[in-house]
Coordinates of C-alpha atoms and ligand atoms in Angstrom, one line a residue:
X1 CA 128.6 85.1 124.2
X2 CA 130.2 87.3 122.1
X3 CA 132.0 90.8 122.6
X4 CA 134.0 93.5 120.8
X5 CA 134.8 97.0 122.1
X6 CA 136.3 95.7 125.3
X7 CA 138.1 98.6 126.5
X8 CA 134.7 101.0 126.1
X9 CA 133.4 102.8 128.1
X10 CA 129.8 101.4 128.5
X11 CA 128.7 98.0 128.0
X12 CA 125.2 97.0 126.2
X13 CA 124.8 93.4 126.6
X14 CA 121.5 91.9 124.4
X15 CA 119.4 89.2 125.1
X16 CA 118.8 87.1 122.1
X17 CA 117.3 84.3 124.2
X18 CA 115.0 87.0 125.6
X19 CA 114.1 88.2 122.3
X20 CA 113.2 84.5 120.8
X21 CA 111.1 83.8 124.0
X22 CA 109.2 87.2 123.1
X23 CA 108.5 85.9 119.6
X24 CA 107.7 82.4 120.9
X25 CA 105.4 84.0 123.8
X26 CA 103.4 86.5 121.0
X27 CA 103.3 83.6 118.3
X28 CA 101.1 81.7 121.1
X29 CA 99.2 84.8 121.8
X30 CA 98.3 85.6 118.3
X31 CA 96.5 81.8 117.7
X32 CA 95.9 81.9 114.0
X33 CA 97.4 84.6 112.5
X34 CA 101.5 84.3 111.6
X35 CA 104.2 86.5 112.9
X36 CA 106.5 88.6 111.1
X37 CA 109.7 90.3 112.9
X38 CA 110.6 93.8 112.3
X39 CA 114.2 94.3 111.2
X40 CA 114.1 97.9 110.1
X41 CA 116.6 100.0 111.9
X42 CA 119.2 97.7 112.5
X43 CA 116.7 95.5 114.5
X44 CA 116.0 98.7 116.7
X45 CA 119.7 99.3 117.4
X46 CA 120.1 95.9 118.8
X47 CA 121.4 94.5 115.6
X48 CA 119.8 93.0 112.9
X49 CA 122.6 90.5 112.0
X50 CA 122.5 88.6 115.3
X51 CA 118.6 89.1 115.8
X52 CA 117.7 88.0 112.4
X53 CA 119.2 83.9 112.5
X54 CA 117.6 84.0 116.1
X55 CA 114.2 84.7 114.8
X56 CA 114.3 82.2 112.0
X57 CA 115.2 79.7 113.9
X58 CA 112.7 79.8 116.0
X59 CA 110.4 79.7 112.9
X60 CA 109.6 82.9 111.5
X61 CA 109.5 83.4 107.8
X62 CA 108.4 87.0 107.5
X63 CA 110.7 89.9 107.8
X64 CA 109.8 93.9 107.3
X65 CA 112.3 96.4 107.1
X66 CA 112.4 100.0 106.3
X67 CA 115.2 100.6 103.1
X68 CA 116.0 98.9 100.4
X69 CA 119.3 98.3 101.6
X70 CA 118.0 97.0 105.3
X71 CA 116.9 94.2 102.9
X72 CA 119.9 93.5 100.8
X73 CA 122.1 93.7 103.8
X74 CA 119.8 90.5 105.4
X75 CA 119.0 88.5 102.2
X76 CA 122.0 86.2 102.8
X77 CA 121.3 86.0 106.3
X78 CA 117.7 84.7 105.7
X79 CA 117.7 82.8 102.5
X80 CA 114.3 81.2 102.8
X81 CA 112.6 84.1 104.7
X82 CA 109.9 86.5 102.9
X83 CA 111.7 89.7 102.9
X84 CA 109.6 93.3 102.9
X85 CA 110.4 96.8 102.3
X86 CA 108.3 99.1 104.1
X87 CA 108.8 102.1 102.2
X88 CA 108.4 100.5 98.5
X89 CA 111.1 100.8 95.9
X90 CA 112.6 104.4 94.9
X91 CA 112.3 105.3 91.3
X92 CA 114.0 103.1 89.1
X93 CA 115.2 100.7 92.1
X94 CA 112.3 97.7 91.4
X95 CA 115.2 95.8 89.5
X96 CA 117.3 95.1 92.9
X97 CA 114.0 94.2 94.7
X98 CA 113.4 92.0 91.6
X99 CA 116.8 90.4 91.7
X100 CA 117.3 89.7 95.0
X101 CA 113.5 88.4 95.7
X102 CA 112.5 91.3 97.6
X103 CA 108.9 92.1 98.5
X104 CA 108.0 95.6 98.3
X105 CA 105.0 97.7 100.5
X106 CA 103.7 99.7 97.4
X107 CA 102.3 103.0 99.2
X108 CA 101.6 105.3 96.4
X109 CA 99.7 104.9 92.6
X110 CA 103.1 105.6 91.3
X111 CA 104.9 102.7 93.3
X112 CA 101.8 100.8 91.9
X113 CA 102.9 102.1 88.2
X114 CA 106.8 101.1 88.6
X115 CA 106.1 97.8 90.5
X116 CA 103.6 97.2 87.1
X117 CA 106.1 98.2 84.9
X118 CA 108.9 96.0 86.4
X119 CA 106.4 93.1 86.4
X120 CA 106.3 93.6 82.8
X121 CA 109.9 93.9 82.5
X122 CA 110.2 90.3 83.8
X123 CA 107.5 88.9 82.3
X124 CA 106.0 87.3 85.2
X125 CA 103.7 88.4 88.2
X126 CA 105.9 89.9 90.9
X127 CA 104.6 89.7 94.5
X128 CA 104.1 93.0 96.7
X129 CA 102.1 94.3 99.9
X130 CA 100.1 97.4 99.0
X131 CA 98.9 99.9 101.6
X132 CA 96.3 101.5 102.0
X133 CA 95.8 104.7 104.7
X134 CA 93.7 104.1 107.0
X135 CA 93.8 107.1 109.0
X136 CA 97.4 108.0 109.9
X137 CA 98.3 110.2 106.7
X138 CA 101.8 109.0 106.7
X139 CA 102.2 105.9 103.7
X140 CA 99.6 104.6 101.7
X141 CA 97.2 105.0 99.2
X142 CA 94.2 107.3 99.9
X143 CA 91.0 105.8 99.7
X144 CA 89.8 107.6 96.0
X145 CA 93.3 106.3 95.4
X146 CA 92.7 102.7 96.4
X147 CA 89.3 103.2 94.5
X148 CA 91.0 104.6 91.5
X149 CA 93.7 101.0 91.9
X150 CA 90.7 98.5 92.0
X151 CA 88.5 99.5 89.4
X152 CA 91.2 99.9 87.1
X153 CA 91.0 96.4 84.6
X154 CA 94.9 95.5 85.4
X155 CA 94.5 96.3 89.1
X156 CA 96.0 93.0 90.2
X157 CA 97.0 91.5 86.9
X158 CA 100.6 91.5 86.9
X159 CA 101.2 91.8 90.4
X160 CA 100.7 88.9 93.4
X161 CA 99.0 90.7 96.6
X162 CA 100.1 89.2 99.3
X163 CA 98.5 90.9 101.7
X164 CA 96.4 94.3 101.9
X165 CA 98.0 96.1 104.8
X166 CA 97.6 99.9 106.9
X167 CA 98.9 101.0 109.8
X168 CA 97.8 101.8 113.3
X169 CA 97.9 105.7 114.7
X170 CA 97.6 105.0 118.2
X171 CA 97.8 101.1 119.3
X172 CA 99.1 101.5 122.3
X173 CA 96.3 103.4 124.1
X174 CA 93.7 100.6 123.9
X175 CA 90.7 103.1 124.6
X176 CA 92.2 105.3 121.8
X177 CA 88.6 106.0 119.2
X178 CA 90.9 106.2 116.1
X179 CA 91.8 102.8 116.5
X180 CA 88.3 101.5 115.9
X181 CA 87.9 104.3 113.1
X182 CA 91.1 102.8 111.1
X183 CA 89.7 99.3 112.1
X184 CA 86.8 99.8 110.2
X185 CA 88.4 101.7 107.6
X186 CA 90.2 98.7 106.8
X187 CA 87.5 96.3 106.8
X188 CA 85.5 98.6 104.4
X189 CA 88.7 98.8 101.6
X190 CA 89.4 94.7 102.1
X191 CA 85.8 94.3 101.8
X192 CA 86.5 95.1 98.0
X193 CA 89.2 92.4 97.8
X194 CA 87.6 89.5 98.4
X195 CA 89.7 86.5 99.3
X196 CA 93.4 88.7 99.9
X197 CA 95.2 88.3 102.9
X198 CA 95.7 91.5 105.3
X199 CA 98.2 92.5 107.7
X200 CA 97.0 95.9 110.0
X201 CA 98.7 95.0 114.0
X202 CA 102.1 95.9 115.2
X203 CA 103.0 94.5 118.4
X204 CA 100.6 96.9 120.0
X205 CA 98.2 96.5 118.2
X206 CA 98.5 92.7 118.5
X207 CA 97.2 93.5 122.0
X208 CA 93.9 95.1 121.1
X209 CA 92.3 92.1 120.0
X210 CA 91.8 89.4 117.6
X211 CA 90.0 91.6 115.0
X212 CA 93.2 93.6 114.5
X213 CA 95.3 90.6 113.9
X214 CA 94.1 89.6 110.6
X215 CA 96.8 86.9 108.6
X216 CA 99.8 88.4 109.7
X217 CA 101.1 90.4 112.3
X218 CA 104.0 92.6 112.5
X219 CA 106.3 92.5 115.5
X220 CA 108.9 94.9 116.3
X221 CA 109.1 96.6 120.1
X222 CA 107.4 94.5 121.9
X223 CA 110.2 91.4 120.6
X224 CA 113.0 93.9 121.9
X225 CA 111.3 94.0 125.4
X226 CA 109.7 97.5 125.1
X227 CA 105.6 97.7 126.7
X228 CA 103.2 96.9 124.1
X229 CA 100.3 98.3 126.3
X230 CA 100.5 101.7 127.6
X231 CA 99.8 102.0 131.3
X232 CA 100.1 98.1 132.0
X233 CA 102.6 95.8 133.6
X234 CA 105.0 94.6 130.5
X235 CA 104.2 91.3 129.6
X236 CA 107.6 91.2 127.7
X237 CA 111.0 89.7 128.9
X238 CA 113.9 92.4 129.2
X239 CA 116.2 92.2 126.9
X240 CA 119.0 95.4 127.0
X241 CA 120.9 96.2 130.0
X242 CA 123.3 99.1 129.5
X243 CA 126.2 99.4 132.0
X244 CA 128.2 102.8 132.4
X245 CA 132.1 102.8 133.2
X246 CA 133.4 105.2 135.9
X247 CA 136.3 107.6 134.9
X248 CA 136.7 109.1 138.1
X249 CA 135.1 110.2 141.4
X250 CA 135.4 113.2 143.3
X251 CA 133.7 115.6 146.0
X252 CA 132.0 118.7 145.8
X253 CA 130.9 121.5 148.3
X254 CA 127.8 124.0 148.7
X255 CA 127.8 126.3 145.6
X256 CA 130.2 124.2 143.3
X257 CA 128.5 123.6 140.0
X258 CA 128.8 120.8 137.6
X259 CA 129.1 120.6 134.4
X260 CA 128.2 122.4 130.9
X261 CA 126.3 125.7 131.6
X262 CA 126.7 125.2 135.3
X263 CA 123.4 123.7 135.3
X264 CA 123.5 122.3 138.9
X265 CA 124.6 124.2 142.1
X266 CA 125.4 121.6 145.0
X267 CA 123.4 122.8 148.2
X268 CA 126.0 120.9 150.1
X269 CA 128.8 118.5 150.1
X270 CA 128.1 115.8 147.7
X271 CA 130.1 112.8 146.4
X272 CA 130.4 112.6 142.6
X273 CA 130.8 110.0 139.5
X274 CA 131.8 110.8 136.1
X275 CA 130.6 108.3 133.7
X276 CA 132.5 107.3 130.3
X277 CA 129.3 107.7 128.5
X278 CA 127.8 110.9 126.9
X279 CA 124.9 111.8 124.0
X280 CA 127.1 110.8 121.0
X281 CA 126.1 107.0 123.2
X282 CA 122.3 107.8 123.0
X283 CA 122.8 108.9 126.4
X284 CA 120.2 111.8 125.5
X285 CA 121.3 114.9 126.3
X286 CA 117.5 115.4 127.6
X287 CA 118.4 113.1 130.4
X288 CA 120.3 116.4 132.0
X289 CA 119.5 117.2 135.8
X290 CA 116.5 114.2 135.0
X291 CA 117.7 110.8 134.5
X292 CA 119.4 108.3 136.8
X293 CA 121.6 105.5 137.2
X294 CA 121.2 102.8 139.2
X295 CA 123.6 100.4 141.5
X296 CA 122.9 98.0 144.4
X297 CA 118.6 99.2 144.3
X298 CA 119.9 102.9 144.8
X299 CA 118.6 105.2 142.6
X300 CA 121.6 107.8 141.6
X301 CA 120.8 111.0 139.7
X302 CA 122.2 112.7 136.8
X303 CA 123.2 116.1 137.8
X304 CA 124.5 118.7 135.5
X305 CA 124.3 119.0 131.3
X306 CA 125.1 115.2 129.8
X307 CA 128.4 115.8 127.6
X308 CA 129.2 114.0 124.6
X309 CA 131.2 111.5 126.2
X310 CA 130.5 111.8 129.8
X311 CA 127.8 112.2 132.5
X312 CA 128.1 113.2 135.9
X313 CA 126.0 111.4 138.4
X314 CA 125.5 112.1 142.4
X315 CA 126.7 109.2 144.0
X316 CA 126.6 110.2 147.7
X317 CA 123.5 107.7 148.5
X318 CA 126.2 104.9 147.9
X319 CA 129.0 103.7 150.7
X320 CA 132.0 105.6 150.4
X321 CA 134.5 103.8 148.1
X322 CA 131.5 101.8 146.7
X323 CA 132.7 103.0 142.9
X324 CA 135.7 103.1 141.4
X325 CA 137.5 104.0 138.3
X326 CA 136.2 101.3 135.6
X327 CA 133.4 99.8 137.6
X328 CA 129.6 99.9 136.2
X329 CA 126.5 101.4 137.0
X330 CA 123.3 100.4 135.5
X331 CA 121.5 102.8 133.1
X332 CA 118.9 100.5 131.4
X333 CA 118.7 97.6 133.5
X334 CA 115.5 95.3 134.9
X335 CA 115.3 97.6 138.0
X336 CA 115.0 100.2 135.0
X337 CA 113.7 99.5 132.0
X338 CA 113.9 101.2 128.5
X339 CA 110.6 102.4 129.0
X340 CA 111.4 103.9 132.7
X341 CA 114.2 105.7 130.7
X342 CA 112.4 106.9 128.0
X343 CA 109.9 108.5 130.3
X344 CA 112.7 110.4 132.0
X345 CA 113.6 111.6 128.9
X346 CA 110.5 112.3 127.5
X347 CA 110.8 109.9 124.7
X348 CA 109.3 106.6 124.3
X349 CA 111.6 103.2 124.3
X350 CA 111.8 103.4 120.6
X351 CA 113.8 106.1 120.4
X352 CA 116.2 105.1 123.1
X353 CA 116.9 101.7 121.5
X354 CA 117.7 103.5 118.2
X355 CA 119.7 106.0 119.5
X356 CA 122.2 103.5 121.1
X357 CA 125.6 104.4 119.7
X358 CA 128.1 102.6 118.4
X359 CA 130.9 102.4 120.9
X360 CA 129.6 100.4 123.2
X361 CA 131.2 96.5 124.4
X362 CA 128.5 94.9 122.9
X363 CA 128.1 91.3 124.3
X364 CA 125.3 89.2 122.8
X365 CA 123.5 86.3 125.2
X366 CA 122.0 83.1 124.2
X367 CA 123.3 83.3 120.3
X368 CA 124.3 79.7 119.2
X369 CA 127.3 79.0 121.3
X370 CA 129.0 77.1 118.0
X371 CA 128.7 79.9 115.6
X372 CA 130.2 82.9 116.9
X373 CA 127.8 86.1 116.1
X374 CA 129.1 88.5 113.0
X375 CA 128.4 92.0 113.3
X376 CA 127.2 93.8 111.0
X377 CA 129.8 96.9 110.7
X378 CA 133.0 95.8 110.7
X379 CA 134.5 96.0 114.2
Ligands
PLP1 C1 107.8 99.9 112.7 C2 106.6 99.3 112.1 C3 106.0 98.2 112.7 C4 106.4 97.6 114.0 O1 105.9 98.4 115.0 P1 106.1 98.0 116.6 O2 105.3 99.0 117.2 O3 107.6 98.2 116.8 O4 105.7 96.6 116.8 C5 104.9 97.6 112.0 N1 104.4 98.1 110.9 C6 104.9 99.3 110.3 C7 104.3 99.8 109.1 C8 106.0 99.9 110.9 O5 106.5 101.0 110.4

């Protein structure tokens, strides 16, 4: 185990044996097809650095990330490992991807052009994943584009296609029509590739079948522990807890407010908590007067505006002089998880684990005892 930030306020403490027992458990789900990771925001806010050696030593060999410099900021973590860039080289940026054996997603006819060009350049066929739209409207090429790319003579000349790949709208509702729609969508355009490899299923849609799961599969919430299947027991191991610190207690009577805006008028005497941890934490401020901590199975409620740097929480369920200055509560815990907090917050676990801020005691369990885990910012 591994910490920095000991004197903060809140502690996060990340399960990397969780999250290689969530790769393991999906590789053995998926049969056939291999498993990438997802990288791309910092490994979801739980840090791509420590997640990254984790993952490819339990065997993976694929890894997607958002940015270019996601990418260059892993290569010397994973020197073996098939590296992808989601969102395709900026103009003029194929050279870095190019020199440091990066693997661009080519989403547009003119990431198709410069990734042609660069091939050129070098004189050799340079590998890439090209996308096609499949019904999301977000990245990837349109299908008279995609039309337009395969009749062309040079279509797959000068680059290696390593795998055709789209995108899924709405995985996570398994009854969900569009899923079928973009299904066959993306049947019809491989169809007129015979013989290339596809990728289509993120974690969810890992989950709606083996016809979505194609030759590779590309894994990202469902390895950090959030539900792949909307309305279903989660399958996956937990793998953040978040622990507040108190900064003080105190009491209130009928008609006292708390906090920002006076928000919440006590009806009575009620014993209070303030908590060293705020929005600038990803301690949304949408969690006001909604969200809850929790301690010993009791369920304590945020009352009031959340602050920037603090929250207030009504602690008069608990024993008196249960909580003092410096002791913990549990905001993302097992008893509840990120999705539980997203819901509170009217978000969805994604969004939670991204937001987590940076001044948290992070501790890391289950990393190589020998090797000590580097961060990725310096601490
Ligand atoms: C983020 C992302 C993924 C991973 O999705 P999860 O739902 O987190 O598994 C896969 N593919 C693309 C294109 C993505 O943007």
């Amino acid at each position: 185990m591994y910490s920095h930030g000991i004197h903060a306020g809140a502690i996060l403490t990340i399960d990397l044996g969780a999250i290689r027992d969530n790769y393991l458990a999906l590789r053995e789900r998926v049969g056939a097809a291999a498993c990438a990771a997802v990288l791309k925001a910092d490994a979801y806010g739980l840090g791509a650095a420590q997640v990254a050696p984790v993952l490819a030593a339990a065997g993976c060999r694929d890894f997607f990330v958002a940015h270019l410099d996601e990418a260059l900021a892993l290569r010397p973590l994973l020197q073996d490992a098939d590296i992808y860039v989601l969102h395709g080289p900026m103009p003029d940026t194929e050279r870095e991807f190019v020199e440091h054996n990066l693997i661009p997603v080519l989403n547009s006819p003119a990431q198709l052009a410069g990734w042609r060009a660069a091939a050129q350049r070098a004189k050799r066929r340079l590998p890439a994943i090209v996308q096609i739209d499949s019904g999301m409207s977000r990245l990837g090429l349109t299908p008279a584009e995609f039309t337009a790319w395969i009749e062309e003579a040079t279509a797959t000349q000068r680059i290696e296609l390593r795998y055709l790949m789209s995108h899924l709208a709405c995985a996570e509702k398994q009854d969900h029509p569009l899923n079928c729609q973009q299904l066959d969508a993306f049947n019809a355009a491989r169809a007129r590739l015979p013989g290339c490899r596809a990728t289509f299923a993120n974690s969810s849609g890992t989950f709606l079948g083996e016809a979505y799961r194609f030759d590779l599969v590309r894994l990202g919430a469902a390895l950090y522990g959030i539900t792949p299947v909307a309305g279903q027991a989660n399958p996956m191991k937990p793998v953040v807890r978040l622990q507040a610190r108190v900064l003080q207690t105190r009491t209130i009577e009928r008609g006292d407010h708390v906090g920002y805006g006076a928000t919440y008028c006590a009806l009575g005497h009620r014993r209070l908590a303030t908590l060293a941890v705020g929005y600038a934490d990803g301690w949304m401020r949408s969690f006001s007067n909604r969200g809850c901590a929790m301690l010993d199975g009791v369920r304590l409620p945020v009352v009031g505006i959340v602050s920037m740097d603090t929250c207030t929480i009504d602690i008069s369920a608990l024993p008196a002089d249960r909580l003092q200055p410096g002791d913990c509560v549990d905001l993302i815990s097992a008893e509840q998880p990120v999705d539980a907090v997203a819901a509170l917050a009217g978000t969805i676990g994604y969004e939670i684990l991204t937001s987590l801020g940076n001044r948290y005691q992070r501790n890391y369990l289950g990393a190589p005892a020998e090797e000590p885990v580097r961060l990725s910012q310096a601490a």
